mmCIF file of C-alpha atoms and ligand atoms in Angstrom:
data_model
loop_
_atom_site.group_PDB
_atom_site.id
_atom_site.type_symbol
_atom_site.label_atom_id
_atom_site.label_comp_id
_atom_site.label_asym_id
_atom_site.label_seq_id
_atom_site.Cartn_x
_atom_site.Cartn_y
_atom_site.Cartn_z
ATOM 1 C CA MET A 29 -170.459 13.699 67.848
ATOM 2 C CA ASP A 30 -173.523 13.754 70.062
ATOM 3 C CA PHE A 31 -176.110 16.436 69.260
ATOM 4 C CA THR A 32 -178.752 15.236 71.704
ATOM 5 C CA GLY A 33 -180.827 18.214 72.864
ATOM 6 C CA LYS A 34 -179.323 20.476 70.199
ATOM 7 C CA VAL A 35 -181.215 22.251 67.438
ATOM 8 C CA ALA A 36 -179.848 22.388 63.889
ATOM 9 C CA LEU A 37 -181.175 24.657 61.137
ATOM 10 C CA VAL A 38 -180.263 23.688 57.560
ATOM 11 C CA THR A 39 -180.972 25.805 54.459
ATOM 12 C CA GLY A 40 -181.152 23.988 51.165
ATOM 13 C CA GLY A 41 -182.222 21.011 53.283
ATOM 14 C CA GLY A 42 -184.664 19.767 50.670
ATOM 15 C CA ASN A 43 -182.094 18.065 48.459
ATOM 16 C CA GLY A 44 -178.478 16.969 48.028
ATOM 17 C CA ILE A 45 -175.929 18.021 50.628
ATOM 18 C CA GLY A 46 -178.501 19.800 52.805
ATOM 19 C CA ARG A 47 -180.751 16.743 52.988
ATOM 20 C CA ALA A 48 -177.866 14.401 53.878
ATOM 21 C CA THR A 49 -176.670 16.810 56.555
ATOM 22 C CA SER A 50 -180.182 17.230 58.003
ATOM 23 C CA VAL A 51 -180.514 13.446 58.239
ATOM 24 C CA ALA A 52 -177.039 13.146 59.789
ATOM 25 C CA PHE A 53 -177.808 15.801 62.429
ATOM 26 C CA ALA A 54 -181.027 13.976 63.331
ATOM 27 C CA ARG A 55 -179.233 10.613 63.489
ATOM 28 C CA GLN A 56 -176.848 12.137 66.035
ATOM 29 C CA GLY A 57 -179.763 13.359 68.172
ATOM 30 C CA ALA A 58 -180.426 16.915 66.970
ATOM 31 C CA LYS A 59 -183.849 18.380 66.282
ATOM 32 C CA VAL A 60 -183.730 19.747 62.751
ATOM 33 C CA MET A 61 -185.402 22.702 61.061
ATOM 34 C CA VAL A 62 -185.270 21.932 57.331
ATOM 35 C CA VAL A 63 -185.478 25.106 55.213
ATOM 36 C CA ASP A 64 -185.849 25.154 51.430
ATOM 37 C CA ARG A 65 -187.701 27.048 48.730
ATOM 38 C CA ASP A 66 -188.567 23.557 47.449
ATOM 39 C CA GLY A 67 -191.258 22.823 50.025
ATOM 40 C CA ASP A 68 -191.845 19.263 48.803
ATOM 41 C CA GLY A 69 -188.139 18.514 49.042
ATOM 42 C CA ALA A 70 -187.965 19.903 52.580
ATOM 43 C CA GLN A 71 -191.029 17.855 53.547
ATOM 44 C CA ALA A 72 -189.445 14.723 52.058
ATOM 45 C CA THR A 73 -186.310 15.276 54.153
ATOM 46 C CA VAL A 74 -188.482 15.619 57.248
ATOM 47 C CA GLY A 75 -190.226 12.381 56.253
ATOM 48 C CA ILE A 76 -186.906 10.515 56.118
ATOM 49 C CA ILE A 77 -185.921 11.868 59.543
ATOM 50 C CA ARG A 78 -189.267 10.965 61.136
ATOM 51 C CA GLN A 79 -189.141 7.452 59.633
ATOM 52 C CA ASN A 80 -185.938 7.033 61.608
ATOM 53 C CA ASN A 81 -187.671 8.310 64.775
ATOM 54 C CA GLY A 82 -186.021 11.709 64.549
ATOM 55 C CA ASP A 83 -187.544 15.130 65.170
ATOM 56 C CA ALA A 84 -187.731 17.612 62.283
ATOM 57 C CA VAL A 85 -189.918 20.354 60.856
ATOM 58 C CA ALA A 86 -189.959 21.801 57.331
ATOM 59 C CA VAL A 87 -190.163 25.485 56.451
ATOM 60 C CA THR A 88 -190.632 26.714 52.904
ATOM 61 C CA ALA A 89 -188.501 29.818 52.455
ATOM 62 C CA ASP A 90 -186.507 31.652 49.809
ATOM 63 C CA VAL A 91 -183.179 32.607 51.404
ATOM 64 C CA THR A 92 -182.903 35.718 49.214
ATOM 65 C CA LYS A 93 -185.993 37.291 50.810
ATOM 66 C CA VAL A 94 -185.480 38.913 54.176
ATOM 67 C CA ALA A 95 -189.100 38.269 55.250
ATOM 68 C CA ASP A 96 -188.598 34.539 54.564
ATOM 69 C CA VAL A 97 -185.294 34.495 56.462
ATOM 70 C CA LYS A 98 -186.884 36.201 59.469
ATOM 71 C CA ALA A 99 -189.744 33.683 59.211
ATOM 72 C CA TYR A 100 -187.453 30.626 59.272
ATOM 73 C CA VAL A 101 -185.576 31.998 62.278
ATOM 74 C CA LYS A 102 -188.877 32.708 64.050
ATOM 75 C CA ALA A 103 -190.175 29.218 63.201
ATOM 76 C CA ALA A 104 -187.036 27.627 64.674
ATOM 77 C CA ILE A 105 -187.285 29.650 67.886
ATOM 78 C CA GLU A 106 -191.028 29.067 68.248
ATOM 79 C CA THR A 107 -190.722 25.326 67.530
ATOM 80 C CA TYR A 108 -187.485 24.401 69.262
ATOM 81 C CA GLY A 109 -186.544 27.443 71.366
ATOM 82 C CA ARG A 110 -183.007 27.946 70.036
ATOM 83 C CA ILE A 111 -180.572 27.410 67.151
ATOM 84 C CA ASP A 112 -177.347 25.649 68.162
ATOM 85 C CA CYS A 113 -176.081 24.721 64.704
ATOM 86 C CA PHE A 114 -176.731 26.630 61.494
ATOM 87 C CA PHE A 115 -175.817 25.056 58.144
ATOM 88 C CA ASN A 116 -176.102 28.028 55.768
ATOM 89 C CA ASN A 117 -176.046 25.929 52.641
ATOM 90 C CA ALA A 118 -178.626 26.827 49.965
ATOM 91 C CA GLY A 119 -176.966 27.613 46.649
ATOM 92 C CA ILE A 120 -177.338 27.565 42.867
ATOM 93 C CA GLU A 121 -174.791 27.011 40.120
ATOM 94 C CA GLY A 122 -175.961 29.440 37.407
ATOM 95 C CA LYS A 123 -175.013 28.947 33.781
ATOM 96 C CA LEU A 124 -171.706 28.119 32.177
ATOM 97 C CA ALA A 125 -170.475 30.941 29.920
ATOM 98 C CA PRO A 126 -167.327 33.018 29.515
ATOM 99 C CA THR A 127 -167.312 36.261 31.490
ATOM 100 C CA THR A 128 -167.575 38.199 28.212
ATOM 101 C CA GLU A 129 -170.929 36.526 27.503
ATOM 102 C CA TYR A 130 -172.277 35.926 31.011
ATOM 103 C CA ASP A 131 -175.949 36.816 31.336
ATOM 104 C CA GLU A 132 -176.518 39.686 33.763
ATOM 105 C CA ALA A 133 -179.782 38.288 35.165
ATOM 106 C CA VAL A 134 -178.152 34.913 35.872
ATOM 107 C CA PHE A 135 -175.233 36.724 37.541
ATOM 108 C CA ASP A 136 -177.675 38.568 39.817
ATOM 109 C CA ALA A 137 -179.544 35.351 40.621
ATOM 110 C CA VAL A 138 -176.371 33.476 41.623
ATOM 111 C CA ILE A 139 -175.103 36.352 43.762
ATOM 112 C CA GLY A 140 -178.600 36.699 45.233
ATOM 113 C CA VAL A 141 -178.801 33.140 46.534
ATOM 114 C CA ASN A 142 -175.153 32.341 47.211
ATOM 115 C CA VAL A 143 -174.036 35.664 48.703
ATOM 116 C CA LYS A 144 -177.085 37.605 49.844
ATOM 117 C CA GLY A 145 -178.817 34.433 51.047
ATOM 118 C CA VAL A 146 -175.794 33.484 53.136
ATOM 119 C CA PHE A 147 -175.450 37.061 54.418
ATOM 120 C CA LEU A 148 -179.130 37.249 55.416
ATOM 121 C CA GLY A 149 -178.813 33.920 57.220
ATOM 122 C CA LEU A 150 -175.866 35.224 59.240
ATOM 123 C CA ARG A 151 -177.589 38.570 59.756
ATOM 124 C CA HIS A 152 -180.653 36.992 61.370
ATOM 125 C CA VAL A 153 -179.366 33.769 62.982
ATOM 126 C CA LEU A 154 -176.288 35.215 64.703
ATOM 127 C CA PRO A 155 -178.354 37.556 66.950
ATOM 128 C CA GLU A 156 -180.187 34.469 68.289
ATOM 129 C CA MET A 157 -176.884 32.725 68.959
ATOM 130 C CA ILE A 158 -175.540 35.852 70.671
ATOM 131 C CA ARG A 159 -178.654 35.922 72.863
ATOM 132 C CA GLN A 160 -178.164 32.234 73.720
ATOM 133 C CA GLY A 161 -174.459 32.719 74.397
ATOM 134 C CA GLY A 162 -173.123 30.300 71.796
ATOM 135 C CA GLY A 163 -173.540 28.348 68.597
ATOM 136 C CA ALA A 164 -171.805 27.041 65.503
ATOM 137 C CA VAL A 165 -172.285 28.057 61.882
ATOM 138 C CA VAL A 166 -171.055 26.342 58.733
ATOM 139 C CA ASN A 167 -171.438 28.207 55.452
ATOM 140 C CA THR A 168 -171.263 26.190 52.249
ATOM 141 C CA ALA A 169 -168.557 27.678 50.055
ATOM 142 C CA SER A 170 -166.853 25.426 47.497
ATOM 143 C CA VAL A 171 -163.415 24.763 46.077
ATOM 144 C CA ALA A 172 -164.720 27.450 43.681
ATOM 145 C CA GLY A 173 -164.224 29.786 46.658
ATOM 146 C CA LEU A 174 -160.494 29.044 46.540
ATOM 147 C CA VAL A 175 -159.638 28.553 42.871
ATOM 148 C CA ALA A 176 -161.339 29.557 39.624
ATOM 149 C CA THR A 177 -163.405 27.432 37.281
ATOM 150 C CA PRO A 178 -163.385 29.190 33.890
ATOM 151 C CA GLY A 179 -166.960 29.664 32.656
ATOM 152 C CA MET A 180 -168.406 30.113 36.152
ATOM 153 C CA SER A 181 -167.674 33.746 36.972
ATOM 154 C CA ALA A 182 -170.793 34.333 39.068
ATOM 155 C CA TYR A 183 -170.460 31.066 40.980
ATOM 156 C CA VAL A 184 -166.717 31.499 41.612
ATOM 157 C CA ALA A 185 -167.211 35.122 42.722
ATOM 158 C CA SER A 186 -170.096 34.080 44.975
ATOM 159 C CA LYS A 187 -168.154 31.311 46.684
ATOM 160 C CA HIS A 188 -165.090 33.537 47.218
ATOM 161 C CA ALA A 189 -167.567 35.949 48.841
ATOM 162 C CA VAL A 190 -168.884 33.207 51.133
ATOM 163 C CA ILE A 191 -165.362 32.712 52.431
ATOM 164 C CA GLY A 192 -165.090 36.473 53.012
ATOM 165 C CA LEU A 193 -168.377 36.515 54.906
ATOM 166 C CA THR A 194 -167.244 33.505 56.956
ATOM 167 C CA LYS A 195 -163.936 35.065 58.009
ATOM 168 C CA THR A 196 -165.579 38.410 58.819
ATOM 169 C CA ALA A 197 -168.373 36.933 60.947
ATOM 170 C CA ALA A 198 -165.949 34.552 62.694
ATOM 171 C CA GLY A 199 -163.873 37.487 63.907
ATOM 172 C CA GLU A 200 -166.950 39.384 65.043
ATOM 173 C CA VAL A 201 -168.604 36.702 67.205
ATOM 174 C CA ALA A 202 -165.767 34.469 68.466
ATOM 175 C CA HIS A 203 -165.703 36.200 71.861
ATOM 176 C CA GLN A 204 -169.418 35.426 72.221
ATOM 177 C CA GLY A 205 -168.814 31.693 71.983
ATOM 178 C CA ILE A 206 -169.918 31.385 68.361
ATOM 179 C CA ARG A 207 -167.831 29.682 65.700
ATOM 180 C CA VAL A 208 -168.241 30.311 61.961
ATOM 181 C CA ASN A 209 -166.530 28.093 59.401
ATOM 182 C CA ALA A 210 -166.843 27.322 55.699
ATOM 183 C CA VAL A 211 -166.957 23.904 54.088
ATOM 184 C CA CYS A 212 -165.450 23.786 50.598
ATOM 185 C CA PRO A 213 -166.740 20.761 48.704
ATOM 186 C CA GLY A 214 -165.209 19.710 45.423
ATOM 187 C CA PRO A 215 -167.614 18.117 42.955
ATOM 188 C CA VAL A 216 -170.279 16.225 44.929
ATOM 189 C CA ASP A 217 -172.632 13.627 43.525
ATOM 190 C CA THR A 218 -175.852 15.714 43.547
ATOM 191 C CA ARG A 219 -178.245 17.286 41.019
ATOM 192 C CA MET A 220 -175.913 20.295 40.795
ATOM 193 C CA ILE A 221 -172.874 18.490 39.405
ATOM 194 C CA HIS A 222 -174.997 16.493 36.972
ATOM 195 C CA ALA A 223 -176.664 19.726 35.778
ATOM 196 C CA LEU A 224 -173.209 21.147 35.070
ATOM 197 C CA GLU A 225 -172.176 17.990 33.213
ATOM 198 C CA GLU A 226 -175.258 18.425 31.054
ATOM 199 C CA GLN A 227 -174.527 22.081 30.369
ATOM 200 C CA ILE A 228 -171.036 21.143 29.152
ATOM 201 C CA SER A 229 -172.206 18.258 26.975
ATOM 202 C CA PRO A 230 -175.968 17.800 26.581
ATOM 203 C CA ALA A 231 -175.271 14.846 24.271
ATOM 204 C CA ASP A 232 -172.958 12.958 26.597
ATOM 205 C CA PRO A 233 -172.974 14.246 30.201
ATOM 206 C CA ALA A 234 -171.656 10.902 31.469
ATOM 207 C CA ALA A 235 -168.419 11.413 29.515
ATOM 208 C CA VAL A 236 -167.946 14.785 31.239
ATOM 209 C CA GLY A 237 -168.543 13.090 34.593
ATOM 210 C CA ALA A 238 -165.941 10.450 33.798
ATOM 211 C CA ARG A 239 -163.401 13.130 32.791
ATOM 212 C CA TYR A 240 -164.108 15.193 35.910
ATOM 213 C CA GLN A 241 -163.707 12.175 38.166
ATOM 214 C CA ALA A 242 -160.476 11.135 36.461
ATOM 215 C CA ALA A 243 -159.060 14.535 37.495
ATOM 216 C CA ILE A 244 -159.729 13.771 41.162
ATOM 217 C CA PRO A 245 -156.879 11.889 42.872
ATOM 218 C CA SER A 246 -159.367 9.719 44.810
ATOM 219 C CA GLY A 247 -160.942 8.895 41.438
ATOM 220 C CA ARG A 248 -164.521 9.850 42.261
ATOM 221 C CA TYR A 249 -166.946 12.563 43.242
ATOM 222 C CA THR A 250 -167.371 13.236 46.963
ATOM 223 C CA THR A 251 -170.559 11.822 48.472
ATOM 224 C CA VAL A 252 -173.147 13.951 50.275
ATOM 225 C CA ASP A 253 -172.442 11.974 53.458
ATOM 226 C CA GLU A 254 -168.753 12.904 53.305
ATOM 227 C CA ILE A 255 -169.734 16.594 53.299
ATOM 228 C CA ALA A 256 -172.249 16.002 56.115
ATOM 229 C CA ASN A 257 -169.486 14.396 58.211
ATOM 230 C CA MET A 258 -167.332 17.529 57.911
ATOM 231 C CA VAL A 259 -170.264 19.813 58.733
ATOM 232 C CA LEU A 260 -171.158 17.817 61.837
ATOM 233 C CA PHE A 261 -167.548 17.780 62.962
ATOM 234 C CA LEU A 262 -167.311 21.580 62.568
ATOM 235 C CA CYS A 263 -170.571 22.032 64.531
ATOM 236 C CA SER A 264 -169.483 19.649 67.279
ATOM 237 C CA ASP A 265 -167.551 20.286 70.470
ATOM 238 C CA LEU A 266 -164.627 18.419 68.863
ATOM 239 C CA ALA A 267 -164.054 21.636 66.898
ATOM 240 C CA SER A 268 -164.377 23.862 69.967
ATOM 241 C CA ASN A 269 -161.639 26.371 69.046
ATOM 242 C CA THR A 270 -161.954 26.067 65.263
ATOM 243 C CA THR A 271 -163.358 29.203 63.672
ATOM 244 C CA GLY A 272 -162.891 31.286 60.539
ATOM 245 C CA GLY A 273 -161.553 28.283 58.630
ATOM 246 C CA GLN A 274 -162.211 26.840 55.199
ATOM 247 C CA PHE A 275 -162.353 23.059 55.054
ATOM 248 C CA VAL A 276 -161.817 21.375 51.711
ATOM 249 C CA VAL A 277 -163.489 18.008 51.041
ATOM 250 C CA ASP A 278 -162.590 17.132 47.453
ATOM 251 C CA GLY A 279 -160.624 13.881 47.149
ATOM 252 C CA GLY A 280 -157.389 15.844 46.652
ATOM 253 C CA ARG A 281 -158.471 17.772 43.553
ATOM 254 C CA THR A 282 -157.553 21.289 44.650
ATOM 255 C CA ALA A 283 -154.250 20.165 46.141
ATOM 256 C CA THR A 284 -153.196 18.762 42.782
ATOM 257 C CA GLY A 285 -154.445 21.673 40.684
ATOM 258 C CA GLY A 286 -157.235 19.609 39.142
ATOM 259 C CA ALA A 287 -154.832 18.077 36.586
ATOM 260 C CA VAL A 288 -156.880 16.043 34.129
ATOM 261 C CA THR A 289 -154.215 13.385 33.597
ATOM 262 C CA ASN A 290 -152.710 11.474 36.455
ATOM 263 C CA PRO A 291 -149.641 9.513 35.379
ATOM 264 C CA VAL A 292 -149.173 8.033 38.842
ATOM 265 C CA ARG A 293 -152.545 6.363 39.221
ATOM 266 C CA GLN A 294 -152.970 3.406 36.874
HETATM 267 P P1 NAD B 22 -178.884 20.811 45.167
HETATM 268 O O1 NAD B 22 -179.355 21.579 44.002
HETATM 269 O O2 NAD B 22 -179.118 19.343 45.227
HETATM 270 O O3 NAD B 22 -179.444 21.433 46.525
HETATM 271 C C1 NAD B 22 -179.537 22.819 46.706
HETATM 272 C C2 NAD B 22 -180.777 23.120 47.500
HETATM 273 O O4 NAD B 22 -180.847 24.531 47.737
HETATM 274 C C3 NAD B 22 -182.066 22.730 46.761
HETATM 275 O O5 NAD B 22 -182.913 21.984 47.608
HETATM 276 C C4 NAD B 22 -182.681 24.060 46.383
HETATM 277 O O6 NAD B 22 -184.109 24.032 46.312
HETATM 278 C C5 NAD B 22 -182.189 24.949 47.513
HETATM 279 N N1 NAD B 22 -182.222 26.353 47.143
HETATM 280 C C6 NAD B 22 -181.722 26.929 46.027
HETATM 281 N N2 NAD B 22 -182.005 28.235 46.017
HETATM 282 C C7 NAD B 22 -182.709 28.497 47.159
HETATM 283 C C8 NAD B 22 -183.299 29.661 47.707
HETATM 284 N N3 NAD B 22 -183.236 30.844 47.071
HETATM 285 N N4 NAD B 22 -183.929 29.557 48.902
HETATM 286 C C9 NAD B 22 -184.029 28.384 49.539
HETATM 287 N N5 NAD B 22 -183.492 27.246 49.055
HETATM 288 C C10 NAD B 22 -182.848 27.293 47.878
HETATM 289 O O7 NAD B 22 -177.311 21.089 45.249
HETATM 290 P P2 NAD B 22 -176.211 20.674 46.335
HETATM 291 O O8 NAD B 22 -175.086 20.102 45.562
HETATM 292 O O9 NAD B 22 -176.772 19.928 47.471
HETATM 293 O O10 NAD B 22 -175.766 22.138 46.809
HETATM 294 C C11 NAD B 22 -175.723 22.544 48.177
HETATM 295 C C12 NAD B 22 -174.640 23.571 48.351
HETATM 296 O O11 NAD B 22 -173.377 22.944 48.078
HETATM 297 C C13 NAD B 22 -174.718 24.777 47.419
HETATM 298 O O12 NAD B 22 -174.390 25.949 48.130
HETATM 299 C C14 NAD B 22 -173.674 24.475 46.371
HETATM 300 O O13 NAD B 22 -173.182 25.636 45.757
HETATM 301 C C15 NAD B 22 -172.629 23.765 47.220
HETATM 302 N N6 NAD B 22 -171.665 22.957 46.475
HETATM 303 C C16 NAD B 22 -172.085 21.907 45.712
HETATM 304 C C17 NAD B 22 -171.139 21.171 45.010
HETATM 305 C C18 NAD B 22 -171.529 20.015 44.119
HETATM 306 O O14 NAD B 22 -170.686 19.569 43.336
HETATM 307 N N7 NAD B 22 -172.715 19.478 44.232
HETATM 308 C C19 NAD B 22 -169.779 21.505 45.102
HETATM 309 C C20 NAD B 22 -169.404 22.576 45.905
HETATM 310 C C21 NAD B 22 -170.353 23.299 46.596
#
């Protein structure tokens, strides 16, 4: 997976999965535009890449604001001349609550980042890729885009929507040499999963983590690097006719229905 001479743009690149994927792209030779509303986080990711002799630039942007999205696209074109790989990844989890009690403002915020942010990214990056005559996009959905997690109506709806956006865009731009796929992580060891553990049990989040991980056939959360590997594969020429797909990386959790007890594994 050689990305020498390629340009990758990563939203949510200031932390977690986005940071690991930015670093992985750079390690494989890509120049990386790291986009995040957390400017310090984006700058820290750039620092890691430069320490390893890579090439990266940070842009502070809120993916829900069209002016910011246009600005990050412009910055990428002005700095690096093109966008070969677009990891459309920024997302938020919202609050845990039954649908009957779900806060309307939180619902709007989750849909704003996870759906509108992903849409705006596609809306403004794809024209550049069309102009160039090719490119690869990976949108971050989730296993919550495939199955429900009770208590997460906004998040589940938003990630199902990401899969809808992925399939729609894939069909629209395939003949222009552009591929659009979705990665569907299960629980990944980042701030987000630990924030959810804490929402479920502020007194003992570690116990929630242990229970969650026991429900995963591999016995553990996925690492950020394991998601980065899938994203790089989907952006690489190895995936040259792969488009419109949803790629689960979850240690077997979705396949087994997320059963909490596993009588087979001792
Ligand atoms: P994270 O909170 O560590 O990173 C998310 C990043 O997105 C942060 O740097 C944050 O500042 C940025 N961000 C949030 N809203 C933004 C906005 N409006 N504009 C610009 N940047 C914004 O979480 P993560 O686990 O790395 O999440 C990355 C993606 O992976 C998200 O889309 C998330 O839904 C998805 N995901 C995570 C998990 C998990 O268990 N961690 C599982 C499935 C899917």
